[in-house]
Short mmCIF file of C-alpha atoms in Angstrom, two decimals:
data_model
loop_
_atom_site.label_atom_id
_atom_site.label_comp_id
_atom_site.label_asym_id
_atom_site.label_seq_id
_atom_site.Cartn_x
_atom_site.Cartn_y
_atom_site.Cartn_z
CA UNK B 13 52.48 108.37 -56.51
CA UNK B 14 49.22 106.18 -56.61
CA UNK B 15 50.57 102.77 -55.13
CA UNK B 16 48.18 99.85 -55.48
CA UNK B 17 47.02 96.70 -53.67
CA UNK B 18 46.31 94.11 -56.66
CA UNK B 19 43.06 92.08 -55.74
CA UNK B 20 45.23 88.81 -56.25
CA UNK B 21 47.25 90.00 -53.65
CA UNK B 22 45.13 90.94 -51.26
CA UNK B 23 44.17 87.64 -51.78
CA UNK B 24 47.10 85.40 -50.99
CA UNK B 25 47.39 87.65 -48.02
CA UNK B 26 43.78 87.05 -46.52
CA UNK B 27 44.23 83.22 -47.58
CA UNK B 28 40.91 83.71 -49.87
CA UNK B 29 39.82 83.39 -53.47
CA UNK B 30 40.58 86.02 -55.65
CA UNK B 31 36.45 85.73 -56.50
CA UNK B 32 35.90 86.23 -52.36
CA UNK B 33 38.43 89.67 -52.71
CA UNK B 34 35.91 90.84 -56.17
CA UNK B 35 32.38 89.72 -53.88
CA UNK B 36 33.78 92.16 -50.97
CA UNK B 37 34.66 95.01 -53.15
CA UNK B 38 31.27 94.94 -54.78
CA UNK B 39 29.07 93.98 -51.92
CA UNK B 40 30.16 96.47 -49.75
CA UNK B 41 30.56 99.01 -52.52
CA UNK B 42 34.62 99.37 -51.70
CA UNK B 43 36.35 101.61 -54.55
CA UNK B 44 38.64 99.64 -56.84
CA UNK B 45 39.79 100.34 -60.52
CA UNK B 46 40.81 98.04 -63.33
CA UNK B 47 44.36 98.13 -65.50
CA UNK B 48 44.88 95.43 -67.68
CA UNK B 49 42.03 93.19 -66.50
CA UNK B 50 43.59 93.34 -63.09
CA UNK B 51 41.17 94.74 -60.33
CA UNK B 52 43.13 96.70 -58.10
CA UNK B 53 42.67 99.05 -54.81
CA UNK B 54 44.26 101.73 -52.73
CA UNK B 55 44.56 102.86 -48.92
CA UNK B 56 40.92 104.24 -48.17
CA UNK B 57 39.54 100.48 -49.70
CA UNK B 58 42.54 98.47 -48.50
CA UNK B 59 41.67 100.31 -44.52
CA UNK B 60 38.08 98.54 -44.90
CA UNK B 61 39.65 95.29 -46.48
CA UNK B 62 41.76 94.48 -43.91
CA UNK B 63 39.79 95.75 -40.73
CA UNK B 64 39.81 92.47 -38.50
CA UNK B 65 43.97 92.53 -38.46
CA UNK B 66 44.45 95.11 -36.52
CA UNK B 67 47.34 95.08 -34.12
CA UNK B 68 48.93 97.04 -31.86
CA UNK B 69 51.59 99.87 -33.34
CA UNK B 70 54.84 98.79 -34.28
CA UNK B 71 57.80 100.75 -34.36
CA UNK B 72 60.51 99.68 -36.49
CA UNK B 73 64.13 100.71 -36.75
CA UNK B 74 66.12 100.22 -39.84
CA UNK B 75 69.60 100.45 -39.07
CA UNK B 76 73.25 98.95 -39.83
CA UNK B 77 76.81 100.59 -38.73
CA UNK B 78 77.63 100.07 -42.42
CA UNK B 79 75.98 102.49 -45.12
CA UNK B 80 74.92 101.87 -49.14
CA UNK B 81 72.95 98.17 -47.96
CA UNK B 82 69.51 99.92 -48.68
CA UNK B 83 68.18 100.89 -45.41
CA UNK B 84 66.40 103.67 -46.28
CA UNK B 85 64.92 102.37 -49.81
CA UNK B 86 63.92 99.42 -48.03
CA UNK B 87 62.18 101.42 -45.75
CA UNK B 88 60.26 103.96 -48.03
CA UNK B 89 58.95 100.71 -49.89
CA UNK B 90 57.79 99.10 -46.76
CA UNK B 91 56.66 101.85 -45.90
CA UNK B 92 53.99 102.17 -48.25
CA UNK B 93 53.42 98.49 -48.98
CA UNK B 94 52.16 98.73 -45.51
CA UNK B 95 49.54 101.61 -46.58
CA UNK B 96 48.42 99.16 -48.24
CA UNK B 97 47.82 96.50 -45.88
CA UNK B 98 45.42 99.23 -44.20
CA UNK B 99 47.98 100.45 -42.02
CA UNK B 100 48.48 104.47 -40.79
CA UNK B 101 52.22 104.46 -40.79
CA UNK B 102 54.67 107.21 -39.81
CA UNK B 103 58.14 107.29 -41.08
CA UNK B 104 60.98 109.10 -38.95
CA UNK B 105 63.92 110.19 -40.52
CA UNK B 106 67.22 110.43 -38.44
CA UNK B 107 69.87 110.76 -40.93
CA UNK B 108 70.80 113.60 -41.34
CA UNK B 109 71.50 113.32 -45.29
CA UNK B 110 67.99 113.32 -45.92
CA UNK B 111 67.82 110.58 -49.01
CA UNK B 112 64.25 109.19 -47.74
CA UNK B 113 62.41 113.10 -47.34
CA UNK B 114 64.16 113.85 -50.56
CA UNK B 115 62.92 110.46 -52.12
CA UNK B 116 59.09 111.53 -51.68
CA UNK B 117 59.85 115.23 -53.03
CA UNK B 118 59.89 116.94 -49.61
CA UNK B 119 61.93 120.31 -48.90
CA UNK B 120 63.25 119.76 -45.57
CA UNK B 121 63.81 123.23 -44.95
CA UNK B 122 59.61 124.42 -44.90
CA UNK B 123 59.16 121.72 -41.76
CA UNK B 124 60.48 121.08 -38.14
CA UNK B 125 62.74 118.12 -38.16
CA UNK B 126 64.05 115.82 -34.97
CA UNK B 127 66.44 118.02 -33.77
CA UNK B 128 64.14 121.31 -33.60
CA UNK B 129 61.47 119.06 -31.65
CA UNK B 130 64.15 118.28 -28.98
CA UNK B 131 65.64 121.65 -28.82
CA UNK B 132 61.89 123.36 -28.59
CA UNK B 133 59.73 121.41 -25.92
CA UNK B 134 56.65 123.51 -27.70
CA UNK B 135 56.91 122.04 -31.35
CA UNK B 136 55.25 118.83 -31.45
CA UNK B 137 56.14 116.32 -33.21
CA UNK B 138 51.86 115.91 -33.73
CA UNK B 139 52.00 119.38 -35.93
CA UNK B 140 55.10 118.34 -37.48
CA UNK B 141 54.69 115.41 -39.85
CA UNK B 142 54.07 116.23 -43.21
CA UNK B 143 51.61 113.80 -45.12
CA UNK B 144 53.74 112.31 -48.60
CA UNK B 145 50.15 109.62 -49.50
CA UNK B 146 47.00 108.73 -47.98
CA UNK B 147 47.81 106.95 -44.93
CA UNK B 148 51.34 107.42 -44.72
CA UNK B 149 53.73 110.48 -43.06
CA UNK B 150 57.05 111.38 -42.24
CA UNK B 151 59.15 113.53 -40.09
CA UNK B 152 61.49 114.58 -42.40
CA UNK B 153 65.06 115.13 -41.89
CA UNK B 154 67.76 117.78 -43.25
CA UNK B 155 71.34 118.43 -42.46
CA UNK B 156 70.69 119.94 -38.96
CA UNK B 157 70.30 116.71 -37.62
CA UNK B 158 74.12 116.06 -37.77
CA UNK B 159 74.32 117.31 -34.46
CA UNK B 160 71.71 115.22 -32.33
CA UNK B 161 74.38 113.05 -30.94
CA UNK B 162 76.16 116.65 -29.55
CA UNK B 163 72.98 117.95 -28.64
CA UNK B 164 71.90 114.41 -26.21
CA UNK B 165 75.21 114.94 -24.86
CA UNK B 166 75.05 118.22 -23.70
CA UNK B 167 71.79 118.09 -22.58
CA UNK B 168 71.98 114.96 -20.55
CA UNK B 169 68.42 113.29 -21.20
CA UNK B 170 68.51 109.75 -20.49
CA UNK B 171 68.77 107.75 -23.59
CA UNK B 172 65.38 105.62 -22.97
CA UNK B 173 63.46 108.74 -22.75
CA UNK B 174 64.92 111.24 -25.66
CA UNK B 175 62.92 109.69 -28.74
CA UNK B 176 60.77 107.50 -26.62
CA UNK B 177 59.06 110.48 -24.95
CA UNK B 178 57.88 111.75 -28.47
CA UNK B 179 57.15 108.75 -29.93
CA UNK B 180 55.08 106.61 -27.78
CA UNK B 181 52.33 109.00 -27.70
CA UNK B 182 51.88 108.77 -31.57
CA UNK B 183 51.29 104.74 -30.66
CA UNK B 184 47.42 105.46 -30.71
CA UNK B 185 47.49 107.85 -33.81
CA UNK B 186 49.69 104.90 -35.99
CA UNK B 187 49.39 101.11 -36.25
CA UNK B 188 53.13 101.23 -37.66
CA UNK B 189 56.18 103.39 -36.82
CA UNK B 190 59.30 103.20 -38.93
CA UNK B 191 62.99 104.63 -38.14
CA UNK B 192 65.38 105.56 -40.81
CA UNK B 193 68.71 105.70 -39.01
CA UNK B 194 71.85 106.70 -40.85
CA UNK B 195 75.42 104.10 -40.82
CA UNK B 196 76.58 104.62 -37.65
CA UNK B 197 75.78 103.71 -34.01
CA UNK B 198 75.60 107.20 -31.62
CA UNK B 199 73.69 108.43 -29.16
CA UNK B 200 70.50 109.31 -31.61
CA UNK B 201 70.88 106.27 -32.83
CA UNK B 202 70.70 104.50 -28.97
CA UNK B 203 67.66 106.60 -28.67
CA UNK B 204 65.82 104.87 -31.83
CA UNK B 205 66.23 101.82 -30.48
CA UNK B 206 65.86 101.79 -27.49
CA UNK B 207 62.27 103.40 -28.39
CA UNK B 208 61.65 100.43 -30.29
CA UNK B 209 59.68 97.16 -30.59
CA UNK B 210 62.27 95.49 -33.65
CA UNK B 211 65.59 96.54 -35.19
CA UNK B 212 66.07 95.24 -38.92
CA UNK B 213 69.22 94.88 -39.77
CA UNK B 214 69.52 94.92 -43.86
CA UNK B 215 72.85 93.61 -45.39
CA UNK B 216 74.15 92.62 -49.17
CA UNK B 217 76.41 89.81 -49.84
CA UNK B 218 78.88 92.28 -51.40
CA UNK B 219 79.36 93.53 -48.13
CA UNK B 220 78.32 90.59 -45.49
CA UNK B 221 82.34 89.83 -44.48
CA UNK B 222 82.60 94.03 -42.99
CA UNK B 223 79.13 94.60 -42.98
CA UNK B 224 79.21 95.56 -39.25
CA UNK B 225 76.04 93.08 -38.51
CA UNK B 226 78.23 92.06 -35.61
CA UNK B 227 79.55 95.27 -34.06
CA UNK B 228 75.42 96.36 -34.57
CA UNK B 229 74.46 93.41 -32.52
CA UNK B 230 76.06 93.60 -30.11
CA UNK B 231 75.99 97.26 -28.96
CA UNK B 232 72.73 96.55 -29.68
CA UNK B 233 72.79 93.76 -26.72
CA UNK B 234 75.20 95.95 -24.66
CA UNK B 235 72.55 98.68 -24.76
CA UNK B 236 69.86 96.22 -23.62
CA UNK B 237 71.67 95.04 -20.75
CA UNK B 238 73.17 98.72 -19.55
CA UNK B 239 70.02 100.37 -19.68
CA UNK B 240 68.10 96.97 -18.20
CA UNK B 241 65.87 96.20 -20.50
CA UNK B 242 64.53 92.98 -22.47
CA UNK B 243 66.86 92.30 -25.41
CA UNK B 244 64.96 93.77 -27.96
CA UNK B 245 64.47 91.58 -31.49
CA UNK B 246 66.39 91.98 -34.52
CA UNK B 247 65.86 90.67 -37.79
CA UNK B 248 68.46 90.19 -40.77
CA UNK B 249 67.37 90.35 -44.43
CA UNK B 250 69.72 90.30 -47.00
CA UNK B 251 69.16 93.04 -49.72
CA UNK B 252 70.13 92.65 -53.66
CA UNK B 253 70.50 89.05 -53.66
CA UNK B 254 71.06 87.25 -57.35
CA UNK B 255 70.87 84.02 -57.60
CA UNK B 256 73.13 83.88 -60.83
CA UNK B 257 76.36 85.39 -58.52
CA UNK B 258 78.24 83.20 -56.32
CA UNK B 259 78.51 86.05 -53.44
CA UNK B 260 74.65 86.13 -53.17
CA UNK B 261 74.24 82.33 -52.82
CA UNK B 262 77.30 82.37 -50.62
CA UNK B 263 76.18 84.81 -48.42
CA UNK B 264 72.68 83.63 -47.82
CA UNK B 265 74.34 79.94 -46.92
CA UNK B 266 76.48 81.38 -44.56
CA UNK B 267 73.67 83.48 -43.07
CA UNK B 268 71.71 80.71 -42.59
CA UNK B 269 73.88 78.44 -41.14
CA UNK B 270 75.15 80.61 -38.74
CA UNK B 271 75.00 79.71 -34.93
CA UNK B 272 73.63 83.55 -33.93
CA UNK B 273 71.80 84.81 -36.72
CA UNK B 274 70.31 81.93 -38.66
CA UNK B 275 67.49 82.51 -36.31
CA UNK B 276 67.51 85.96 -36.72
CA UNK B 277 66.77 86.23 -40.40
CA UNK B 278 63.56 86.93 -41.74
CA UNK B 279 62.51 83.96 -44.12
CA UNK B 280 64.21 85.00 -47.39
CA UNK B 281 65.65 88.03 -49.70
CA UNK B 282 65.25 91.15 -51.13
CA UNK B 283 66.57 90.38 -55.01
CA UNK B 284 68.33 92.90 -56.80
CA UNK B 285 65.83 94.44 -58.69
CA UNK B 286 66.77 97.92 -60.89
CA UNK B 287 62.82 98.76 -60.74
CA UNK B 288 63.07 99.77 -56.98
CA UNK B 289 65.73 102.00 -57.93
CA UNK B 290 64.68 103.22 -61.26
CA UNK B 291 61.06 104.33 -59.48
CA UNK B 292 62.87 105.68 -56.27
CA UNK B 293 64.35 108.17 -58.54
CA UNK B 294 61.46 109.12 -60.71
CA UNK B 295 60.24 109.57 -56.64
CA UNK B 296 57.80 106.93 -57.78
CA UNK B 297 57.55 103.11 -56.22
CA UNK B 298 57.16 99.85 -57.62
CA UNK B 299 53.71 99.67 -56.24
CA UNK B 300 52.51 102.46 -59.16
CA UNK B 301 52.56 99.82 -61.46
CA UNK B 302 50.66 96.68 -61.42
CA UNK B 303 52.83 94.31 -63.49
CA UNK B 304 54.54 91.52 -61.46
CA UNK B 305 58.19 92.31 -61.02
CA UNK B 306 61.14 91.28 -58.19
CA UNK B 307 60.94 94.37 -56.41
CA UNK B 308 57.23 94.17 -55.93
CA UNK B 309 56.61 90.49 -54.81
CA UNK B 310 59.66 90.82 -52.49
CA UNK B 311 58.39 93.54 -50.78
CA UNK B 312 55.57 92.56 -50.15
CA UNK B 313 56.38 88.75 -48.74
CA UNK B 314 58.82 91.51 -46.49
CA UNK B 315 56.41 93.63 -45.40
CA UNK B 316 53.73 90.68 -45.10
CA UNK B 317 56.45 89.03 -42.33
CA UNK B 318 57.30 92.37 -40.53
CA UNK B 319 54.11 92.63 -39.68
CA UNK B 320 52.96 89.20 -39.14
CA UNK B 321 50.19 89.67 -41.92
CA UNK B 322 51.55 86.26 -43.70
CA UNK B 323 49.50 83.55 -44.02
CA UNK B 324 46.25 85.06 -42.55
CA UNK B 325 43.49 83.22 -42.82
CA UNK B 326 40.22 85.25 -43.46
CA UNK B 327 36.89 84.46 -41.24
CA UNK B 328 34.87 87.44 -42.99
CA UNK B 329 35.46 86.52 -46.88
CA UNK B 330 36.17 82.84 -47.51
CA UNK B 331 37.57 79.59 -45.90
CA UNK B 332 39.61 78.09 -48.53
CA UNK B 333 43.17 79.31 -49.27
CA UNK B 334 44.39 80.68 -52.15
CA UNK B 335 46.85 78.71 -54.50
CA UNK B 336 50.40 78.99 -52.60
CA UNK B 337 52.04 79.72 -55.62
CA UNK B 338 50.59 82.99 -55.88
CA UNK B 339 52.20 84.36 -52.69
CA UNK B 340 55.65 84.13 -54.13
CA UNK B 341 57.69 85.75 -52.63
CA UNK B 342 61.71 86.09 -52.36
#
């Protein structure tokens, strides 16, 4: 994988000219690269690029009580979108299937996964991450992990403290933390998010009538209140939207115009988009490329809004925005 942060981009996202983005690689001698007259950039330039937005870490869980809505291909795109943004990221898997480590080409079985780091107070999970590109890591998962909810049982640990003990630590080492969670709403599951700073909850209008976004929100809620904390913030985006089908355009309406989560959604769609698959499986992304696609633009406006990198405007390159229609988005 060599995903890639056009200079156009990087441009609508700094609110500069595309010229200001070319001045800045050349003045200060950044590496870029050039594919079909578009300039282009990866992590180690896009760290330097995007220096005066940092923010404190972010941890992320991706999670739904109802499987196949795209959780964890949302997240693995994210994922490295973010890299791109200049961001040291950290992906945790939980489910126990293993589709995300398998996705970047990892064999589960050579590395420590969740449930050996609870059972063995001396692993850490700081020697256990295995680096997939520059800038971004997971902790893979395997089929062993189908017993964490047993396991939390059994051993009693408070739920605020079982993943929140290993993860806040790794605050300082990350600027971004994401958590894969698999369908289903148990006591690892409680531990992810009650670690965590914002739950996305990804649906598809297939799906949005059973798609458990209300039995998710509110154990979510219960959880918040039982264990006395501040309700933590969740976020709705709806995945594999098309315009063309009445469900999609259905689905979004009713979304929107809901009493609850209208103000929970993030500010469009993912569109269906067989690129994100097709690279997924080639354990590629749709960042690889540079042409302009669905997958790519929605993304990024995603990733841009997750972590409130939308509509910067740049003090260190330029003062005039960019044109708006170049930060299309879903």
């Amino acid at each position: 994988m060599h995903p890639k942060m056009l200079a156009i981009e990087a441009a609508g996202i700094l609110g500069v000219s595309v010229q200001a983005i070319h001045k800045q690689l050349k003045s200060k001698k950044l590496a870029y690269n050039k594919l079909r007259n578009r300039v282009y950039f990866e992590y180690e330039t896009a760290i330097k690029m995007f220096a005066p937005y940092k923010q404190p870490c972010k941890v992320v869980v991706f999670v739904l009580v109802k499987g196949g809505v795209g959780k964890s291909t949302l997240c693995r795109e994210t994922a490295i979108r973010a890299t791109l943004m200049g961001k040291k990221v950290l992906v945790i898997e939980i489910d126990h299937q293993g589709n995300l480590t398998k996705s970047f080409g990892i064999n589960a079985n050579d590395y420590p996964v969740l449930i050996d780091l609870l059972d063995d107070s001396l692993i850490k999970i700081t020697n256990s991450t295995v680096n997939v590109l520059p800038g971004l890591d997971i902790l893979p998962s395997r089929y062993d992990n189908s017993v964490l909810d047993n396991f939390i049982m059994l051993k009693q640990v408070p739920l605020q403290k079982v993943l929140k003990s290993k993860v806040d630590p790794l605050r300082s080492a990350y600027d971004l933390i994401l958590i894969d969670c698999p369908p289903s709403l148990g006591q690892s599951i409680s531990a992810a998010v009650l670690t965590s700073d914002m739950v996305v909850l990804p649906t598809t209008p297939c799906d949005f009538s059973d798609s458990g976004i209300d039995i998710t929100v509110n154990e979510i809620n219960r959880m918040c209140n039982d264990h006395d904390i501040p309700k933590i913030p969740m976020k709705i985006i709806l995945n594999q939207f098309d315009n063309r089908e009445k469900d999609s355009r259905d689905t979004y309406s009713d979304l929107i115009k809901h009493h609850q989560y209208g103000e929970m959604m993030f500010s469009g769609y993912i569109r269906k988009c067989k690129e994100i698959e097709k690279y997924r499986r080639r354990k590629s992304t749709v960042f690889d490329s540079t042409a302009s696609t669905a997958g790519r633009e929605d993304i990024d406006t995603f990733t841009r809004e997750l972590l409130e990198m939308h509509n910067l405007k740049s003090n260190h390159i330029a003062s005039h925005l960019t044109n708006p229609e170049m930060i299309k988005g879903y």
